[in-house]
Amino acid sequence: MAYSLEGKTGTWEVVCGLEIHAQVISESKLFSGASATYGGAPNAHVSFVDAGFPGMLPVINRECVAQAVRTGLGLKARINLVSRFDRKNYFYADLPNGYQISQFEHPIVGTGDVEIELQDGTIKHIGITRLHLEQDAGKSMHDQHASKSVIDLNRAGVALMEIVSEPDIRSPEEAGAYLRKIRQILRYLGTCDGNMEEGSMRADVNVSVRKAGEEFRTRCEIKNVNSVRFVMHAVEAEALRQIEVWESGGEVRQETRLYDPARGETRSMRSKEDAHDYRYFPEPDLLPLVLEEEFVAGLKAKLPELPDEKRRRFCDEYGIPFYDAGVLVADQAMAGFYESVAKGRDARLAANWISGDFFAAMNRTGRSIENPPVSGAALGELLDLISDKTINGRIAKDVFEEMVETGAMPAAIVEAKGLRQVTDTSAIDAAVAQVLAANPDKVAEYKSGKDKLFGFFVGQVMKAMQGKGNPALVNEAVKAQLG
């Protein structure tokens, strides 16, 4: 069912587009040799170019260009072989030059397409308008001095990719799914780490509302939202505010706003500038950027398998459900871990164990897939013990917990604790006979038609055998002796 908001005058539709600012993974900045590493002492990673010293000329970073092209290819977007840098003029304390070198009319990447999946399984495509390269600004801090603001220029000049979507997003859920998908693709590509808490990815959220069938109304931009959850909240909060304005007879003004997560509302920051307000003109210190087709083809040939393709392959190659495959490919390292466990084994069993007990152990221990609670080799060995019937599924859970606790390998735990599964039919028959003899009243009830008691007998036999009985053989023995 389509998302909508109800107002006093009826139903309203949300129209949203995101401008995602993603810091490029590179050793140095876009136009200087200063380090692009996050952190460091304030103003430690600043060159004369970044500081805006007179006469300092920018020099394009080839790796940043390659990262932008890789990202464009990952977004199924058109790569423009000729692009151009422009000056975007505005004064801000953390941009020493008084302008930002960006791209406007001629971006390095053109239109593309991103597939998102919603909670109900619906697949939707969100259009990409463009991806352009630009330099980041520094950081203003207002809590370091009682009456002054201080500036850290470490971030100034770091390469940013601004990924602009079409206004195709129609709900907070779609906005969140789109942002997560962009972050996932960039992480797979290795072009941005996606750490929103560190500011290496953030989003400007453009929101408007309209009645069904109307043209687009005035939009407002919510700047620098730094989490998926806050993006979703900002979409709804701003849409509700605009509905209230329109329905009270007012008119929404085009402006830039901030989202206040503590109050769950947006507030005005400044009037929204149009392109002409920035006085864009071609950057005089940089030639147009011309790419060779061989350069782009070489980058394309070396792209990693992206999440959508990997998900489809997991379904085809390993025979696991589409949903399970989506969970496993959400993180590239997790997908690799799954493949290391599943290859040559029961792939569905591997998927069930990873998405169940393994994920639970990660959450419980606070470990990550880079430092997992048990290794892929250890989990694979455990699955082998289940498959060759050395242990049953119930015992395997106890063994797994011991693995997490001690780091021991499963085979060693099974031997040390005598946990091998009992497949001796005479021993199982004896255990069944003992249970039936101890419960004559339950046997009588079962034979009078209470078939559900069958599970009771199986459970009692497994309990008597300390969980070591082979479940299939136990079931057969109970069925045979009950007649």
Short mmCIF file of C-alpha atoms in Angstrom, two decimals:
data_model
loop_
_atom_site.label_atom_id
_atom_site.label_comp_id
_atom_site.label_asym_id
_atom_site.label_seq_id
_atom_site.Cartn_x
_atom_site.Cartn_y
_atom_site.Cartn_z
CA MET A 1 0.00 0.00 0.00
CA ALA A 2 1.38 3.41 -0.99
CA TYR A 3 2.55 5.69 1.82
CA SER A 4 0.56 8.87 2.36
CA LEU A 5 -0.17 11.38 5.10
CA GLU A 6 -3.63 12.52 6.11
CA GLY A 7 -4.34 16.20 6.62
CA LYS A 8 -7.48 18.20 7.34
CA THR A 9 -8.09 18.61 3.61
CA GLY A 10 -7.42 15.01 2.64
CA THR A 11 -4.54 12.79 1.59
CA TRP A 12 -1.07 14.11 0.77
CA GLU A 13 1.77 12.44 -1.09
CA VAL A 14 5.41 12.88 -0.06
CA VAL A 15 7.97 13.69 -2.76
CA CYS A 16 11.61 13.26 -1.75
CA GLY A 17 15.05 13.24 -3.29
CA LEU A 18 18.42 12.80 -1.58
CA GLU A 19 21.78 14.43 -2.21
CA ILE A 20 24.29 12.05 -0.62
CA HIS A 21 27.75 13.43 0.14
CA ALA A 22 30.26 10.57 0.27
CA GLN A 23 33.91 11.10 1.13
CA VAL A 24 36.18 9.34 -1.33
CA ILE A 25 38.58 6.73 0.04
CA SER A 26 42.00 8.00 -1.05
CA GLU A 27 45.32 8.67 0.61
CA SER A 28 45.39 12.35 -0.31
CA LYS A 29 42.91 15.13 -1.01
CA LEU A 30 41.21 16.00 -4.29
CA PHE A 31 43.52 18.85 -5.31
CA SER A 32 46.49 18.60 -2.94
CA GLY A 33 48.93 16.06 -1.51
CA ALA A 34 47.73 16.55 2.09
CA SER A 35 46.55 13.43 3.91
CA ALA A 36 42.87 12.57 3.61
CA THR A 37 43.00 10.36 6.73
CA TYR A 38 40.21 10.89 9.25
CA GLY A 39 41.27 12.37 12.57
CA GLY A 40 44.66 13.72 13.51
CA ALA A 41 45.49 16.85 15.46
CA PRO A 42 43.47 19.92 14.35
CA ASN A 43 44.87 21.47 11.17
CA ALA A 44 47.57 18.80 10.85
CA HIS A 45 46.47 17.64 7.38
CA VAL A 46 46.48 21.00 5.60
CA SER A 47 48.50 22.07 2.56
CA PHE A 48 48.92 25.59 1.22
CA VAL A 49 46.28 24.72 -1.41
CA ASP A 50 43.77 23.69 1.26
CA ALA A 51 44.50 26.81 3.30
CA GLY A 52 43.83 29.06 0.32
CA PHE A 53 47.30 30.65 0.14
CA PRO A 54 47.65 33.04 -2.82
CA GLY A 55 49.21 31.53 -5.92
CA MET A 56 48.64 27.92 -4.92
CA LEU A 57 47.21 25.89 -7.82
CA PRO A 58 45.03 22.77 -7.56
CA VAL A 59 46.22 19.51 -9.15
CA ILE A 60 43.63 16.77 -9.77
CA ASN A 61 44.08 13.48 -7.88
CA ARG A 62 43.90 10.61 -10.41
CA GLU A 63 42.77 8.07 -7.79
CA CYS A 64 39.83 10.26 -6.73
CA VAL A 65 38.75 10.41 -10.38
CA ALA A 66 39.03 6.62 -10.63
CA GLN A 67 36.96 6.20 -7.45
CA ALA A 68 34.21 8.41 -8.88
CA VAL A 69 34.17 6.37 -12.11
CA ARG A 70 34.01 3.10 -10.16
CA THR A 71 31.07 4.47 -8.18
CA GLY A 72 29.28 5.58 -11.35
CA LEU A 73 29.74 2.12 -12.85
CA GLY A 74 28.41 0.55 -9.64
CA LEU A 75 25.33 2.78 -9.86
CA LYS A 76 24.68 1.62 -13.45
CA ALA A 77 25.23 5.21 -14.51
CA ARG A 78 26.60 6.87 -17.62
CA ILE A 79 30.27 7.86 -17.39
CA ASN A 80 30.95 11.19 -19.05
CA LEU A 81 34.30 11.04 -20.83
CA VAL A 82 34.49 14.84 -20.73
CA SER A 83 33.58 16.74 -17.58
CA ARG A 84 34.48 20.10 -16.08
CA PHE A 85 35.15 21.67 -12.71
CA ASP A 86 33.45 24.92 -11.73
CA ARG A 87 33.81 27.48 -8.98
CA LYS A 88 30.87 27.63 -6.61
CA ASN A 89 31.23 31.00 -4.94
CA TYR A 90 30.16 31.61 -1.37
CA PHE A 91 31.89 32.77 1.77
CA TYR A 92 32.05 30.41 4.68
CA ALA A 93 34.67 30.37 7.41
CA ASP A 94 35.75 26.78 6.80
CA LEU A 95 36.37 27.35 3.05
CA PRO A 96 39.49 29.54 3.07
CA ASN A 97 39.37 30.30 -0.68
CA GLY A 98 35.88 31.77 -0.44
CA TYR A 99 34.74 29.32 -3.12
CA GLN A 100 34.37 25.58 -3.57
CA ILE A 101 35.74 23.71 -6.58
CA SER A 102 32.84 21.53 -7.68
CA GLN A 103 31.08 20.33 -10.82
CA PHE A 104 27.78 21.67 -12.05
CA GLU A 105 26.70 21.52 -15.69
CA HIS A 106 29.24 18.89 -16.76
CA PRO A 107 29.57 16.21 -14.03
CA ILE A 108 31.82 13.17 -14.29
CA VAL A 109 28.84 10.77 -13.95
CA GLY A 110 25.39 11.15 -15.49
CA THR A 111 22.09 9.35 -15.06
CA GLY A 112 21.88 5.96 -13.36
CA ASP A 113 19.58 3.60 -11.49
CA VAL A 114 19.49 1.98 -8.04
CA GLU A 115 17.24 -0.91 -7.03
CA ILE A 116 15.87 -0.89 -3.48
CA GLU A 117 13.82 -3.46 -1.59
CA LEU A 118 11.12 -2.51 0.91
CA GLN A 119 10.04 -4.47 3.98
CA ASP A 120 7.11 -6.10 2.20
CA GLY A 121 9.44 -7.38 -0.53
CA THR A 122 8.48 -4.71 -3.07
CA ILE A 123 11.29 -3.79 -5.47
CA LYS A 124 11.53 -0.18 -6.60
CA HIS A 125 13.99 1.68 -8.81
CA ILE A 126 15.30 5.12 -7.85
CA GLY A 127 16.83 7.23 -10.58
CA ILE A 128 20.24 8.86 -10.23
CA THR A 129 20.45 12.35 -11.73
CA ARG A 130 24.23 12.68 -11.54
CA LEU A 131 27.35 12.15 -9.47
CA HIS A 132 29.83 14.97 -9.31
CA LEU A 133 33.18 15.48 -7.61
CA GLU A 134 33.86 18.39 -5.29
CA GLN A 135 36.10 19.35 -2.41
CA ASP A 136 34.80 19.14 1.15
CA ALA A 137 34.85 22.07 3.56
CA GLY A 138 36.57 22.18 6.93
CA LYS A 139 34.80 21.88 10.26
CA SER A 140 33.58 24.77 12.41
CA MET A 141 33.38 24.05 16.13
CA HIS A 142 31.35 26.27 18.41
CA ASP A 143 31.85 24.53 21.74
CA GLN A 144 35.60 25.01 22.18
CA HIS A 145 35.52 28.64 23.36
CA ALA A 146 33.04 30.75 25.26
CA SER A 147 32.77 33.50 22.65
CA LYS A 148 34.59 32.30 19.54
CA SER A 149 34.26 29.57 16.92
CA VAL A 150 37.34 27.61 15.91
CA ILE A 151 38.12 25.97 12.56
CA ASP A 152 39.72 22.61 11.80
CA LEU A 153 40.77 22.43 8.14
CA ASN A 154 41.81 18.75 8.15
CA ARG A 155 38.68 17.91 6.15
CA ALA A 156 38.99 20.89 3.79
CA GLY A 157 39.82 19.69 0.30
CA VAL A 158 38.99 16.03 0.92
CA ALA A 159 37.31 14.58 -2.18
CA LEU A 160 33.54 14.29 -2.02
CA MET A 161 31.19 12.52 -4.38
CA GLU A 162 27.76 14.13 -4.37
CA ILE A 163 25.20 11.58 -5.55
CA VAL A 164 21.95 13.29 -6.51
CA SER A 165 18.78 11.23 -6.86
CA GLU A 166 15.69 11.94 -8.91
CA PRO A 167 12.64 12.93 -6.80
CA ASP A 168 11.45 9.30 -6.97
CA ILE A 169 11.28 8.62 -3.22
CA ARG A 170 7.76 8.54 -1.80
CA SER A 171 8.12 7.57 1.87
CA PRO A 172 10.51 7.61 4.85
CA GLU A 173 11.00 3.86 4.35
CA GLU A 174 12.06 4.36 0.74
CA ALA A 175 14.46 7.13 1.79
CA GLY A 176 16.06 4.85 4.36
CA ALA A 177 16.26 1.90 1.97
CA TYR A 178 17.84 4.07 -0.73
CA LEU A 179 20.47 5.52 1.60
CA ARG A 180 21.33 2.06 2.95
CA LYS A 181 21.64 0.70 -0.59
CA ILE A 182 23.94 3.52 -1.73
CA ARG A 183 26.11 2.97 1.34
CA GLN A 184 26.20 -0.77 0.69
CA ILE A 185 27.25 -0.32 -2.96
CA LEU A 186 29.98 2.18 -2.06
CA ARG A 187 31.34 -0.13 0.64
CA TYR A 188 31.42 -3.05 -1.79
CA LEU A 189 33.27 -0.87 -4.30
CA GLY A 190 35.68 0.43 -1.68
CA THR A 191 35.04 4.04 -2.73
CA CYS A 192 33.61 5.33 0.59
CA ASP A 193 33.56 3.76 4.05
CA GLY A 194 30.01 5.01 4.71
CA ASN A 195 30.71 5.91 8.34
CA MET A 196 27.96 8.46 8.90
CA GLU A 197 28.93 8.93 12.55
CA GLU A 198 32.36 10.21 11.40
CA GLY A 199 30.79 12.44 8.74
CA SER A 200 32.24 10.55 5.78
CA MET A 201 28.71 10.10 4.48
CA ARG A 202 25.83 12.48 5.04
CA ALA A 203 22.66 13.42 3.23
CA ASP A 204 20.77 16.54 2.25
CA VAL A 205 17.07 15.64 2.18
CA ASN A 206 14.80 17.46 -0.27
CA VAL A 207 11.12 17.21 0.66
CA SER A 208 7.86 18.51 -0.77
CA VAL A 209 4.24 17.39 -0.56
CA ARG A 210 1.39 17.41 -3.04
CA LYS A 211 -2.14 16.16 -3.61
CA ALA A 212 -2.58 13.22 -5.97
CA GLY A 213 -2.13 14.20 -9.61
CA GLU A 214 -0.62 17.61 -8.87
CA GLU A 215 2.64 19.00 -10.19
CA PHE A 216 5.53 19.25 -7.74
CA ARG A 217 5.13 21.93 -5.08
CA THR A 218 7.90 23.96 -3.41
CA ARG A 219 10.58 21.86 -1.78
CA CYS A 220 12.76 22.45 1.24
CA GLU A 221 16.21 21.01 1.85
CA ILE A 222 17.20 19.55 5.22
CA LYS A 223 21.01 19.79 5.42
CA ASN A 224 23.64 17.36 6.67
CA VAL A 225 21.55 14.57 8.15
CA ASN A 226 23.98 12.00 9.52
CA SER A 227 22.09 8.74 10.04
CA VAL A 228 19.61 6.58 8.18
CA ARG A 229 17.16 6.82 11.06
CA PHE A 230 17.36 10.61 11.17
CA VAL A 231 16.84 10.82 7.39
CA MET A 232 13.63 8.82 7.75
CA HIS A 233 12.45 10.95 10.66
CA ALA A 234 13.34 14.17 8.84
CA VAL A 235 11.27 13.20 5.78
CA GLU A 236 8.15 12.65 7.86
CA ALA A 237 8.66 15.65 10.15
CA GLU A 238 9.19 18.05 7.25
CA ALA A 239 6.28 16.61 5.26
CA LEU A 240 3.94 17.07 8.22
CA ARG A 241 5.17 20.65 8.70
CA GLN A 242 4.55 21.50 5.05
CA ILE A 243 1.07 19.98 5.10
CA GLU A 244 0.21 22.15 8.10
CA VAL A 245 1.51 25.26 6.29
CA TRP A 246 -0.45 24.57 3.10
CA GLU A 247 -3.65 23.66 4.93
CA SER A 248 -3.53 26.78 7.09
CA GLY A 249 -3.57 28.92 3.94
CA GLY A 250 0.15 29.65 3.97
CA GLU A 251 2.78 28.95 1.36
CA VAL A 252 5.91 26.85 1.79
CA ARG A 253 9.03 28.90 1.13
CA GLN A 254 12.03 27.34 -0.59
CA GLU A 255 14.62 27.26 2.17
CA THR A 256 17.38 25.27 3.82
CA ARG A 257 16.47 23.69 7.15
CA LEU A 258 18.11 21.61 9.88
CA TYR A 259 16.69 18.51 11.54
CA ASP A 260 16.60 18.55 15.34
CA PRO A 261 16.50 14.89 16.49
CA ALA A 262 15.88 15.85 20.12
CA ARG A 263 12.63 17.60 19.18
CA GLY A 264 11.84 15.53 16.11
CA GLU A 265 11.33 18.63 13.98
CA THR A 266 13.01 20.72 11.31
CA ARG A 267 13.85 24.39 11.75
CA SER A 268 14.77 27.14 9.34
CA MET A 269 18.46 27.76 8.65
CA ARG A 270 18.50 30.14 5.66
CA SER A 271 16.67 30.87 2.44
CA LYS A 272 17.48 28.27 -0.22
CA GLU A 273 19.91 29.52 -2.85
CA ASP A 274 19.43 28.88 -6.55
CA ALA A 275 22.29 27.99 -8.87
CA HIS A 276 22.74 31.60 -10.05
CA ASP A 277 23.28 32.73 -6.45
CA TYR A 278 26.56 30.80 -6.40
CA ARG A 279 27.87 32.48 -9.57
CA TYR A 280 29.12 29.21 -11.06
CA PHE A 281 31.79 29.62 -13.72
CA PRO A 282 34.44 27.25 -15.15
CA GLU A 283 37.38 26.75 -12.76
CA PRO A 284 40.18 28.75 -14.44
CA ASP A 285 43.00 26.75 -12.79
CA LEU A 286 41.87 23.34 -14.07
CA LEU A 287 41.52 22.05 -17.63
CA PRO A 288 38.42 20.03 -18.55
CA LEU A 289 38.71 16.45 -17.32
CA VAL A 290 39.02 14.10 -20.31
CA LEU A 291 38.88 10.33 -19.73
CA GLU A 292 39.97 7.68 -22.18
CA GLU A 293 37.59 4.82 -22.93
CA GLU A 294 40.36 2.34 -22.11
CA PHE A 295 40.71 3.89 -18.64
CA VAL A 296 36.99 3.42 -17.93
CA ALA A 297 36.96 -0.09 -19.41
CA GLY A 298 39.92 -1.08 -17.26
CA LEU A 299 38.15 0.07 -14.10
CA LYS A 300 34.95 -1.71 -15.13
CA ALA A 301 36.79 -4.99 -15.71
CA LYS A 302 38.11 -4.93 -12.15
CA LEU A 303 34.85 -4.10 -10.37
CA PRO A 304 33.93 -6.50 -7.56
CA GLU A 305 30.70 -8.48 -7.65
CA LEU A 306 28.06 -6.04 -6.39
CA PRO A 307 25.33 -6.90 -3.85
CA ASP A 308 22.42 -7.40 -6.27
CA GLU A 309 24.44 -9.72 -8.50
CA LYS A 310 25.88 -11.58 -5.51
CA ARG A 311 22.40 -12.06 -4.06
CA ARG A 312 21.09 -13.57 -7.28
CA ARG A 313 24.14 -15.83 -7.53
CA PHE A 314 23.69 -17.04 -3.95
CA CYS A 315 20.11 -18.02 -4.78
CA ASP A 316 21.13 -19.82 -7.98
CA GLU A 317 24.38 -21.41 -6.79
CA TYR A 318 23.50 -22.27 -3.22
CA GLY A 319 19.73 -22.70 -3.49
CA ILE A 320 18.95 -20.43 -0.55
CA PRO A 321 15.82 -18.24 -0.34
CA PHE A 322 15.97 -14.71 -1.78
CA TYR A 323 15.38 -13.15 1.65
CA ASP A 324 18.21 -15.14 3.28
CA ALA A 325 20.55 -14.20 0.44
CA GLY A 326 19.70 -10.52 1.02
CA VAL A 327 20.64 -10.81 4.69
CA LEU A 328 23.93 -12.51 3.88
CA VAL A 329 25.06 -10.04 1.20
CA ALA A 330 24.13 -6.95 3.23
CA ASP A 331 27.78 -6.78 4.28
CA GLN A 332 30.59 -7.78 1.93
CA ALA A 333 32.66 -9.43 4.67
CA MET A 334 29.61 -11.39 5.83
CA ALA A 335 28.98 -12.63 2.30
CA GLY A 336 32.58 -13.81 2.09
CA PHE A 337 32.27 -15.56 5.46
CA TYR A 338 29.13 -17.37 4.30
CA GLU A 339 30.79 -18.58 1.11
CA SER A 340 33.80 -19.88 3.05
CA VAL A 341 31.42 -21.96 5.21
CA ALA A 342 28.94 -23.01 2.51
CA LYS A 343 31.29 -24.18 -0.26
CA GLY A 344 31.20 -27.98 -0.52
CA ARG A 345 28.63 -28.25 2.28
CA ASP A 346 24.88 -28.06 2.81
CA ALA A 347 24.48 -24.40 1.82
CA ARG A 348 21.00 -24.03 3.33
CA LEU A 349 22.22 -25.45 6.63
CA ALA A 350 25.11 -22.97 6.53
CA ALA A 351 22.71 -20.07 5.88
CA ASN A 352 20.43 -21.14 8.74
CA TRP A 353 23.31 -21.42 11.21
CA ILE A 354 24.85 -18.08 10.23
CA SER A 355 21.58 -16.13 10.29
CA GLY A 356 20.54 -17.85 13.53
CA ASP A 357 23.06 -18.95 16.16
CA PHE A 358 26.04 -17.16 14.62
CA PHE A 359 24.31 -13.75 14.37
CA ALA A 360 22.98 -14.21 17.91
CA ALA A 361 26.51 -14.92 19.17
CA MET A 362 27.85 -11.80 17.42
CA ASN A 363 25.18 -9.65 19.07
CA ARG A 364 25.69 -11.25 22.48
CA THR A 365 29.48 -10.91 22.44
CA GLY A 366 29.66 -7.57 20.65
CA ARG A 367 31.98 -9.08 18.04
CA SER A 368 32.05 -8.16 14.36
CA ILE A 369 32.42 -10.27 11.23
CA GLU A 370 36.01 -9.05 11.03
CA ASN A 371 36.57 -10.55 14.50
CA PRO A 372 33.89 -13.27 14.65
CA PRO A 373 32.92 -15.30 17.73
CA VAL A 374 33.93 -18.46 15.84
CA SER A 375 35.96 -18.75 12.65
CA GLY A 376 34.55 -19.88 9.31
CA ALA A 377 36.73 -23.01 9.52
CA ALA A 378 35.36 -23.88 12.96
CA LEU A 379 31.74 -23.37 11.93
CA GLY A 380 32.33 -25.43 8.79
CA GLU A 381 33.74 -28.27 10.88
CA LEU A 382 30.64 -28.14 13.11
CA LEU A 383 28.37 -28.44 10.07
CA ASP A 384 30.43 -31.40 8.85
CA LEU A 385 29.83 -33.15 12.19
CA ILE A 386 26.09 -32.60 11.76
CA SER A 387 26.09 -33.78 8.14
CA ASP A 388 28.01 -37.00 8.83
CA LYS A 389 25.73 -37.67 11.82
CA THR A 390 28.53 -37.51 14.37
CA ILE A 391 26.25 -35.16 16.35
CA ASN A 392 22.65 -34.10 15.99
CA GLY A 393 21.31 -30.57 15.74
CA ARG A 394 20.48 -30.31 19.43
CA ILE A 395 23.96 -31.32 20.55
CA ALA A 396 25.45 -29.02 17.88
CA LYS A 397 23.93 -25.99 19.62
CA ASP A 398 25.64 -26.93 22.88
CA VAL A 399 28.92 -27.51 21.06
CA PHE A 400 28.59 -24.13 19.33
CA GLU A 401 28.13 -22.35 22.66
CA GLU A 402 31.26 -24.09 23.97
CA MET A 403 33.13 -22.96 20.83
CA VAL A 404 32.11 -19.34 21.45
CA GLU A 405 33.05 -19.62 25.12
CA THR A 406 36.42 -21.36 24.81
CA GLY A 407 37.56 -21.00 21.19
CA ALA A 408 37.99 -24.80 20.96
CA MET A 409 37.32 -26.65 17.71
CA PRO A 410 34.06 -28.64 17.57
CA ALA A 411 35.57 -32.10 17.00
CA ALA A 412 37.76 -31.70 20.07
CA ILE A 413 34.73 -30.65 22.18
CA VAL A 414 32.68 -33.63 20.96
CA GLU A 415 35.45 -36.09 21.82
CA ALA A 416 36.31 -34.52 25.17
CA LYS A 417 32.70 -34.50 26.35
CA GLY A 418 31.59 -37.76 24.76
CA LEU A 419 28.88 -36.11 22.68
CA ARG A 420 28.89 -38.43 19.69
CA GLN A 421 25.41 -39.23 18.42
CA VAL A 422 24.06 -42.69 19.27
CA THR A 423 23.15 -44.59 16.10
CA ASP A 424 23.18 -48.05 17.67
CA THR A 425 19.59 -49.22 17.08
CA SER A 426 19.69 -51.74 19.91
CA ALA A 427 20.62 -49.00 22.39
CA ILE A 428 17.85 -46.77 21.01
CA ASP A 429 15.31 -49.64 21.17
CA ALA A 430 16.24 -50.25 24.81
CA ALA A 431 15.75 -46.59 25.69
CA VAL A 432 12.37 -46.52 23.95
CA ALA A 433 11.21 -49.65 25.75
CA GLN A 434 12.22 -48.15 29.09
CA VAL A 435 10.27 -44.92 28.44
CA LEU A 436 7.12 -46.79 27.31
CA ALA A 437 7.26 -49.07 30.34
CA ALA A 438 7.51 -46.06 32.64
CA ASN A 439 4.44 -44.35 31.08
CA PRO A 440 1.73 -47.02 30.59
CA ASP A 441 -1.08 -44.46 31.05
CA LYS A 442 0.34 -42.26 28.24
CA VAL A 443 0.71 -45.33 26.02
CA ALA A 444 -2.95 -46.16 26.59
CA GLU A 445 -4.00 -42.59 25.77
CA TYR A 446 -1.92 -42.62 22.59
CA LYS A 447 -3.49 -45.87 21.45
CA SER A 448 -6.96 -44.45 22.16
CA GLY A 449 -6.34 -41.74 19.56
CA LYS A 450 -4.22 -39.02 21.18
CA ASP A 451 -1.60 -38.93 18.40
CA LYS A 452 -0.02 -35.74 19.75
CA LEU A 453 1.55 -37.79 22.54
CA PHE A 454 4.01 -39.16 19.99
CA GLY A 455 6.19 -36.07 20.50
CA PHE A 456 6.12 -36.65 24.25
CA PHE A 457 7.60 -40.14 23.86
CA VAL A 458 10.29 -38.92 21.46
CA GLY A 459 11.22 -36.13 23.88
CA GLN A 460 11.44 -38.53 26.81
CA VAL A 461 13.69 -40.92 24.86
CA MET A 462 16.00 -38.08 23.82
CA LYS A 463 16.11 -36.90 27.43
CA ALA A 464 16.98 -40.41 28.63
CA MET A 465 19.78 -40.55 26.05
CA GLN A 466 21.06 -37.08 27.11
CA GLY A 467 20.17 -35.69 23.69
CA LYS A 468 22.59 -37.99 21.88
CA GLY A 469 20.09 -40.19 20.07
CA ASN A 470 19.81 -39.92 16.32
CA PRO A 471 16.44 -38.13 15.89
CA ALA A 472 15.40 -40.11 12.79
CA LEU A 473 16.23 -43.46 14.40
CA VAL A 474 14.51 -42.48 17.65
CA ASN A 475 11.36 -41.55 15.71
CA GLU A 476 11.39 -44.88 13.88
CA ALA A 477 11.90 -46.87 17.10
CA VAL A 478 9.10 -45.08 18.97
CA LYS A 479 6.72 -45.58 16.04
CA ALA A 480 7.61 -49.28 15.78
CA GLN A 481 7.19 -50.04 19.50
CA LEU A 482 3.92 -48.10 19.85
CA GLY A 483 2.54 -50.13 16.96
#
